[in-house]
């Protein structure tokens, strides 16, 4: 859905959109969309700002990703809000110095007369996902010796790798 600034000049745009898996590309991020992405919100042109646009709303979506530790596919249900500001890209050069000082609100840029809702949602979703995608905080991962998933069964492999902290202590004792 294209959020046209020309249309915003006339009225605030309201959206209530559902995107099925495959409509927005997540595969390159090793993510699989497992439930429809539903987004509701609005896009408006802010008065006396030289074209600044505010886009706010909420979305829900279910994604799965392989756990970074045990590789099992893990669910990441997301339900989040957003409140974003975008300026015309043509103003970058002119506002550059002011931009650095502003800090508190993140401002994006648009060109071509508006923004694609799909692009905004994709970016928000990727930002909302944790940097480390794990199936659970205390996932034990895969045994480096036998390759078993330690969450499913304990193995008898003795990990000979000594914890570095103890190694440091041992040196002190000598
Ligand atoms: Zn895991
Ligand atoms: Zn093992």
PDB file of C-alpha atoms and ligand atoms in Angstrom:
ATOM      1  CA  UNK A   1       0.000   0.000   0.000  1.00  0.00           C
ATOM      2  CA  UNK A   2       1.480   3.319  -1.099  1.00  0.00           C
ATOM      3  CA  UNK A   3       1.060   6.159   1.393  1.00  0.00           C
ATOM      4  CA  UNK A   4       0.942   9.147  -0.914  1.00  0.00           C
ATOM      5  CA  UNK A   5       1.915  12.540   0.420  1.00  0.00           C
ATOM      6  CA  UNK A   6      -0.341  14.149  -2.181  1.00  0.00           C
ATOM      7  CA  UNK A   7      -3.252  12.300  -0.642  1.00  0.00           C
ATOM      8  CA  UNK A   8      -2.115  13.284   2.851  1.00  0.00           C
ATOM      9  CA  UNK A   9      -2.295  16.911   1.753  1.00  0.00           C
ATOM     10  CA  UNK A  10      -6.030  16.393   1.515  1.00  0.00           C
ATOM     11  CA  UNK A  11      -6.643  14.100   4.471  1.00  0.00           C
ATOM     12  CA  UNK A  12      -5.073  11.812   7.013  1.00  0.00           C
ATOM     13  CA  UNK A  13      -4.738   8.332   5.521  1.00  0.00           C
ATOM     14  CA  UNK A  14      -6.005   5.465   7.652  1.00  0.00           C
ATOM     15  CA  UNK A  15      -4.900   1.936   6.943  1.00  0.00           C
ATOM     16  CA  UNK A  16      -6.066  -1.460   8.092  1.00  0.00           C
ATOM     17  CA  UNK A  17      -4.128  -3.990   6.056  1.00  0.00           C
ATOM     18  CA  UNK A  18      -3.417  -7.677   6.172  1.00  0.00           C
ATOM     19  CA  UNK A  19      -0.394  -9.178   4.430  1.00  0.00           C
ATOM     20  CA  UNK A  20      -0.243 -12.915   3.936  1.00  0.00           C
ATOM     21  CA  UNK A  21       3.051 -14.794   4.120  1.00  0.00           C
ATOM     22  CA  UNK A  22       5.072 -14.104   0.998  1.00  0.00           C
ATOM     23  CA  UNK A  23       3.737 -10.614   0.328  1.00  0.00           C
ATOM     24  CA  UNK A  24       6.589  -9.096   2.281  1.00  0.00           C
ATOM     25  CA  UNK A  25      10.012 -10.629   1.818  1.00  0.00           C
ATOM     26  CA  UNK A  26      11.561 -12.092   4.987  1.00  0.00           C
ATOM     27  CA  UNK A  27      13.453 -15.095   3.596  1.00  0.00           C
ATOM     28  CA  UNK A  28      16.700 -13.166   3.148  1.00  0.00           C
ATOM     29  CA  UNK A  29      16.644 -12.528   6.908  1.00  0.00           C
ATOM     30  CA  UNK A  30      16.187 -16.260   7.601  1.00  0.00           C
ATOM     31  CA  UNK A  31      12.674 -15.645   8.827  1.00  0.00           C
ATOM     32  CA  UNK A  32       9.458 -17.383   7.943  1.00  0.00           C
ATOM     33  CA  UNK A  33       6.157 -15.584   8.352  1.00  0.00           C
ATOM     34  CA  UNK A  34       3.734 -18.020   9.960  1.00  0.00           C
ATOM     35  CA  UNK A  35       0.655 -15.863  10.451  1.00  0.00           C
ATOM     36  CA  UNK A  36      -0.843 -12.948   8.524  1.00  0.00           C
ATOM     37  CA  UNK A  37       0.707  -9.580   9.268  1.00  0.00           C
ATOM     38  CA  UNK A  38      -2.040  -7.232  10.359  1.00  0.00           C
ATOM     39  CA  UNK A  39      -1.372  -3.506  10.580  1.00  0.00           C
ATOM     40  CA  UNK A  40      -3.670  -0.644  11.519  1.00  0.00           C
ATOM     41  CA  UNK A  41      -2.781   3.005  11.771  1.00  0.00           C
ATOM     42  CA  UNK A  42      -2.605   6.340  10.067  1.00  0.00           C
ATOM     43  CA  UNK A  43      -0.309   8.521   7.988  1.00  0.00           C
ATOM     44  CA  UNK A  44      -0.520  12.291   8.097  1.00  0.00           C
ATOM     45  CA  UNK A  45       1.337  15.272   6.774  1.00  0.00           C
ATOM     46  CA  UNK A  46       2.426  17.556   9.607  1.00  0.00           C
ATOM     47  CA  UNK A  47       1.550  21.180   9.093  1.00  0.00           C
ATOM     48  CA  UNK A  48       4.279  23.798   8.609  1.00  0.00           C
ATOM     49  CA  UNK A  49       7.112  21.274   8.534  1.00  0.00           C
ATOM     50  CA  UNK A  50       7.996  21.382   4.843  1.00  0.00           C
ATOM     51  CA  UNK A  51       6.681  17.899   4.165  1.00  0.00           C
ATOM     52  CA  UNK A  52       7.264  15.919   7.352  1.00  0.00           C
ATOM     53  CA  UNK A  53       5.074  12.844   7.598  1.00  0.00           C
ATOM     54  CA  UNK A  54       3.999  11.031  10.743  1.00  0.00           C
ATOM     55  CA  UNK A  55       3.064   7.373  10.527  1.00  0.00           C
ATOM     56  CA  UNK A  56       1.718   5.629  13.574  1.00  0.00           C
ATOM     57  CA  UNK A  57       0.005   2.361  14.223  1.00  0.00           C
ATOM     58  CA  UNK A  58       0.227  -1.179  15.514  1.00  0.00           C
ATOM     59  CA  UNK A  59       0.918  -4.519  13.953  1.00  0.00           C
ATOM     60  CA  UNK A  60       0.777  -8.167  14.867  1.00  0.00           C
ATOM     61  CA  UNK A  61       2.582 -10.982  13.093  1.00  0.00           C
ATOM     62  CA  UNK A  62       3.993 -14.418  13.801  1.00  0.00           C
ATOM     63  CA  UNK A  63       7.449 -15.296  12.557  1.00  0.00           C
ATOM     64  CA  UNK A  64       9.732 -18.238  13.066  1.00  0.00           C
ATOM     65  CA  UNK A  65      13.498 -18.292  12.937  1.00  0.00           C
ATOM     66  CA  UNK A  66      16.067 -20.969  13.625  1.00  0.00           C
ATOM     67  CA  UNK A  67      17.425 -20.677  17.157  1.00  0.00           C
ATOM     68  CA  UNK A  68      20.990 -19.326  17.105  1.00  0.00           C
ATOM     69  CA  UNK A  69      22.070 -21.958  19.644  1.00  0.00           C
ATOM     70  CA  UNK A  70      20.168 -25.183  18.926  1.00  0.00           C
ATOM     71  CA  UNK A  71      18.909 -24.470  15.365  1.00  0.00           C
ATOM     72  CA  UNK A  72      15.383 -25.615  16.213  1.00  0.00           C
ATOM     73  CA  UNK A  73      12.780 -23.419  14.609  1.00  0.00           C
ATOM     74  CA  UNK A  74      11.453 -20.993  17.228  1.00  0.00           C
ATOM     75  CA  UNK A  75       8.401 -18.754  17.191  1.00  0.00           C
ATOM     76  CA  UNK A  76       8.624 -14.990  17.542  1.00  0.00           C
ATOM     77  CA  UNK A  77       5.136 -13.557  17.870  1.00  0.00           C
ATOM     78  CA  UNK A  78       5.217  -9.772  17.617  1.00  0.00           C
ATOM     79  CA  UNK A  79       2.597  -7.259  18.714  1.00  0.00           C
ATOM     80  CA  UNK A  80       4.030  -3.774  18.659  1.00  0.00           C
ATOM     81  CA  UNK A  81       3.250  -0.141  18.091  1.00  0.00           C
ATOM     82  CA  UNK A  82       5.151   2.444  16.070  1.00  0.00           C
ATOM     83  CA  UNK A  83       5.214   6.217  15.809  1.00  0.00           C
ATOM     84  CA  UNK A  84       7.541   7.348  13.044  1.00  0.00           C
ATOM     85  CA  UNK A  85       8.528  10.590  11.389  1.00  0.00           C
ATOM     86  CA  UNK A  86       9.792  10.955   7.839  1.00  0.00           C
ATOM     87  CA  UNK A  87      11.074  13.980   5.978  1.00  0.00           C
ATOM     88  CA  UNK A  88      11.423  14.486   2.244  1.00  0.00           C
ATOM     89  CA  UNK A  89      14.867  13.227   1.192  1.00  0.00           C
ATOM     90  CA  UNK A  90      15.482  16.554  -0.574  1.00  0.00           C
ATOM     91  CA  UNK A  91      15.868  18.215   2.847  1.00  0.00           C
ATOM     92  CA  UNK A  92      18.768  15.985   4.009  1.00  0.00           C
ATOM     93  CA  UNK A  93      21.586  18.276   2.911  1.00  0.00           C
ATOM     94  CA  UNK A  94      19.917  21.377   4.232  1.00  0.00           C
ATOM     95  CA  UNK A  95      19.015  19.905   7.624  1.00  0.00           C
ATOM     96  CA  UNK A  96      22.057  17.731   8.124  1.00  0.00           C
ATOM     97  CA  UNK A  97      23.600  19.682  10.977  1.00  0.00           C
ATOM     98  CA  UNK A  98      20.335  20.085  12.842  1.00  0.00           C
ATOM     99  CA  UNK A  99      19.711  16.364  12.441  1.00  0.00           C
ATOM    100  CA  UNK A 100      22.696  15.321  14.518  1.00  0.00           C
ATOM    101  CA  UNK A 101      21.585  17.375  17.502  1.00  0.00           C
ATOM    102  CA  UNK A 102      18.015  16.122  17.500  1.00  0.00           C
ATOM    103  CA  UNK A 103      18.823  12.647  18.741  1.00  0.00           C
ATOM    104  CA  UNK A 104      15.663  11.958  20.718  1.00  0.00           C
ATOM    105  CA  UNK A 105      13.319  11.181  17.825  1.00  0.00           C
ATOM    106  CA  UNK A 106      14.473   9.026  14.991  1.00  0.00           C
ATOM    107  CA  UNK A 107      13.683  10.539  11.666  1.00  0.00           C
ATOM    108  CA  UNK A 108      13.632   8.699   8.383  1.00  0.00           C
ATOM    109  CA  UNK A 109      13.451  10.042   4.876  1.00  0.00           C
ATOM    110  CA  UNK A 110      11.232   9.469   1.873  1.00  0.00           C
ATOM    111  CA  UNK A 111      11.353  10.393  -1.765  1.00  0.00           C
ATOM    112  CA  UNK A 112       9.147   9.745  -4.750  1.00  0.00           C
ATOM    113  CA  UNK A 113       6.125  11.381  -3.162  1.00  0.00           C
ATOM    114  CA  UNK A 114       5.454   8.961  -0.356  1.00  0.00           C
ATOM    115  CA  UNK A 115       6.193   5.703   1.404  1.00  0.00           C
ATOM    116  CA  UNK A 116       5.348   2.045   0.959  1.00  0.00           C
ATOM    117  CA  UNK A 117       3.618   0.705   4.056  1.00  0.00           C
ATOM    118  CA  UNK A 118       5.191  -2.709   3.366  1.00  0.00           C
ATOM    119  CA  UNK A 119       8.717  -1.253   3.575  1.00  0.00           C
ATOM    120  CA  UNK A 120       7.945   0.497   6.854  1.00  0.00           C
ATOM    121  CA  UNK A 121       6.471  -2.637   8.404  1.00  0.00           C
ATOM    122  CA  UNK A 122       9.355  -4.813   7.264  1.00  0.00           C
ATOM    123  CA  UNK A 123      11.859  -2.436   8.821  1.00  0.00           C
ATOM    124  CA  UNK A 124       9.888  -2.219  12.078  1.00  0.00           C
ATOM    125  CA  UNK A 125       9.598  -5.989  12.323  1.00  0.00           C
ATOM    126  CA  UNK A 126      13.325  -6.527  11.803  1.00  0.00           C
ATOM    127  CA  UNK A 127      14.082  -3.908  14.455  1.00  0.00           C
ATOM    128  CA  UNK A 128      11.639  -5.512  16.885  1.00  0.00           C
ATOM    129  CA  UNK A 129      13.230  -8.945  16.694  1.00  0.00           C
ATOM    130  CA  UNK A 130      15.949  -9.647  19.238  1.00  0.00           C
ATOM    131  CA  UNK A 131      19.535  -9.515  17.973  1.00  0.00           C
ATOM    132  CA  UNK A 132      20.051 -13.005  19.269  1.00  0.00           C
ATOM    133  CA  UNK A 133      17.192 -15.187  18.106  1.00  0.00           C
ATOM    134  CA  UNK A 134      16.954 -18.017  20.596  1.00  0.00           C
ATOM    135  CA  UNK A 135      14.156 -20.516  21.289  1.00  0.00           C
ATOM    136  CA  UNK A 136      14.361 -19.620  24.978  1.00  0.00           C
ATOM    137  CA  UNK A 137      16.689 -17.594  27.162  1.00  0.00           C
ATOM    138  CA  UNK A 138      18.083 -20.747  28.755  1.00  0.00           C
ATOM    139  CA  UNK A 139      18.456 -22.775  25.586  1.00  0.00           C
ATOM    140  CA  UNK A 140      21.368 -25.131  26.194  1.00  0.00           C
ATOM    141  CA  UNK A 141      22.294 -25.351  22.531  1.00  0.00           C
ATOM    142  CA  UNK A 142      23.951 -28.184  20.701  1.00  0.00           C
ATOM    143  CA  UNK A 143      26.746 -30.283  22.186  1.00  0.00           C
ATOM    144  CA  UNK A 144      29.896 -29.416  20.237  1.00  0.00           C
ATOM    145  CA  UNK A 145      31.161 -32.987  20.681  1.00  0.00           C
ATOM    146  CA  UNK A 146      28.249 -35.281  19.802  1.00  0.00           C
ATOM    147  CA  UNK A 147      25.939 -32.779  18.105  1.00  0.00           C
ATOM    148  CA  UNK A 148      22.907 -33.637  20.277  1.00  0.00           C
ATOM    149  CA  UNK A 149      20.397 -30.962  21.119  1.00  0.00           C
ATOM    150  CA  UNK A 150      21.020 -30.552  24.848  1.00  0.00           C
ATOM    151  CA  UNK A 151      17.491 -29.287  25.432  1.00  0.00           C
ATOM    152  CA  UNK A 152      16.111 -32.685  24.383  1.00  0.00           C
ATOM    153  CA  UNK A 153      18.577 -34.988  26.088  1.00  0.00           C
ATOM    154  CA  UNK A 154      21.679 -34.657  28.167  1.00  0.00           C
ATOM    155  CA  UNK A 155      24.699 -36.331  26.727  1.00  0.00           C
ATOM    156  CA  UNK A 156      27.664 -37.793  28.565  1.00  0.00           C
ATOM    157  CA  UNK A 157      30.279 -35.799  26.749  1.00  0.00           C
ATOM    158  CA  UNK A 158      32.634 -34.131  29.165  1.00  0.00           C
ATOM    159  CA  UNK A 159      33.471 -30.683  28.051  1.00  0.00           C
ATOM    160  CA  UNK A 160      37.205 -30.427  28.490  1.00  0.00           C
ATOM    161  CA  UNK A 161      37.274 -26.768  27.596  1.00  0.00           C
ATOM    162  CA  UNK A 162      38.022 -25.046  30.892  1.00  0.00           C
ATOM    163  CA  UNK A 163      36.119 -21.936  31.742  1.00  0.00           C
ATOM    164  CA  UNK A 164      38.482 -18.987  31.299  1.00  0.00           C
ATOM    165  CA  UNK A 165      37.740 -17.499  34.699  1.00  0.00           C
ATOM    166  CA  UNK A 166      38.929 -20.674  36.449  1.00  0.00           C
ATOM    167  CA  UNK A 167      41.949 -20.797  34.177  1.00  0.00           C
ATOM    168  CA  UNK A 168      42.946 -17.352  35.360  1.00  0.00           C
ATOM    169  CA  UNK A 169      42.549 -18.389  39.018  1.00  0.00           C
ATOM    170  CA  UNK A 170      44.608 -21.513  38.466  1.00  0.00           C
ATOM    171  CA  UNK A 171      47.472 -19.463  37.128  1.00  0.00           C
ATOM    172  CA  UNK A 172      47.334 -17.291  40.228  1.00  0.00           C
ATOM    173  CA  UNK A 173      47.629 -20.326  42.517  1.00  0.00           C
ATOM    174  CA  UNK A 174      50.848 -21.564  40.885  1.00  0.00           C
TER     175      UNK A 174
HETATM  176 ZN1  LIG B   1      17.481 -23.138  21.105  1.00  0.00          ZN
HETATM  177 ZN1  LIG B   2      27.531 -34.516  23.679  1.00  0.00          ZN
END
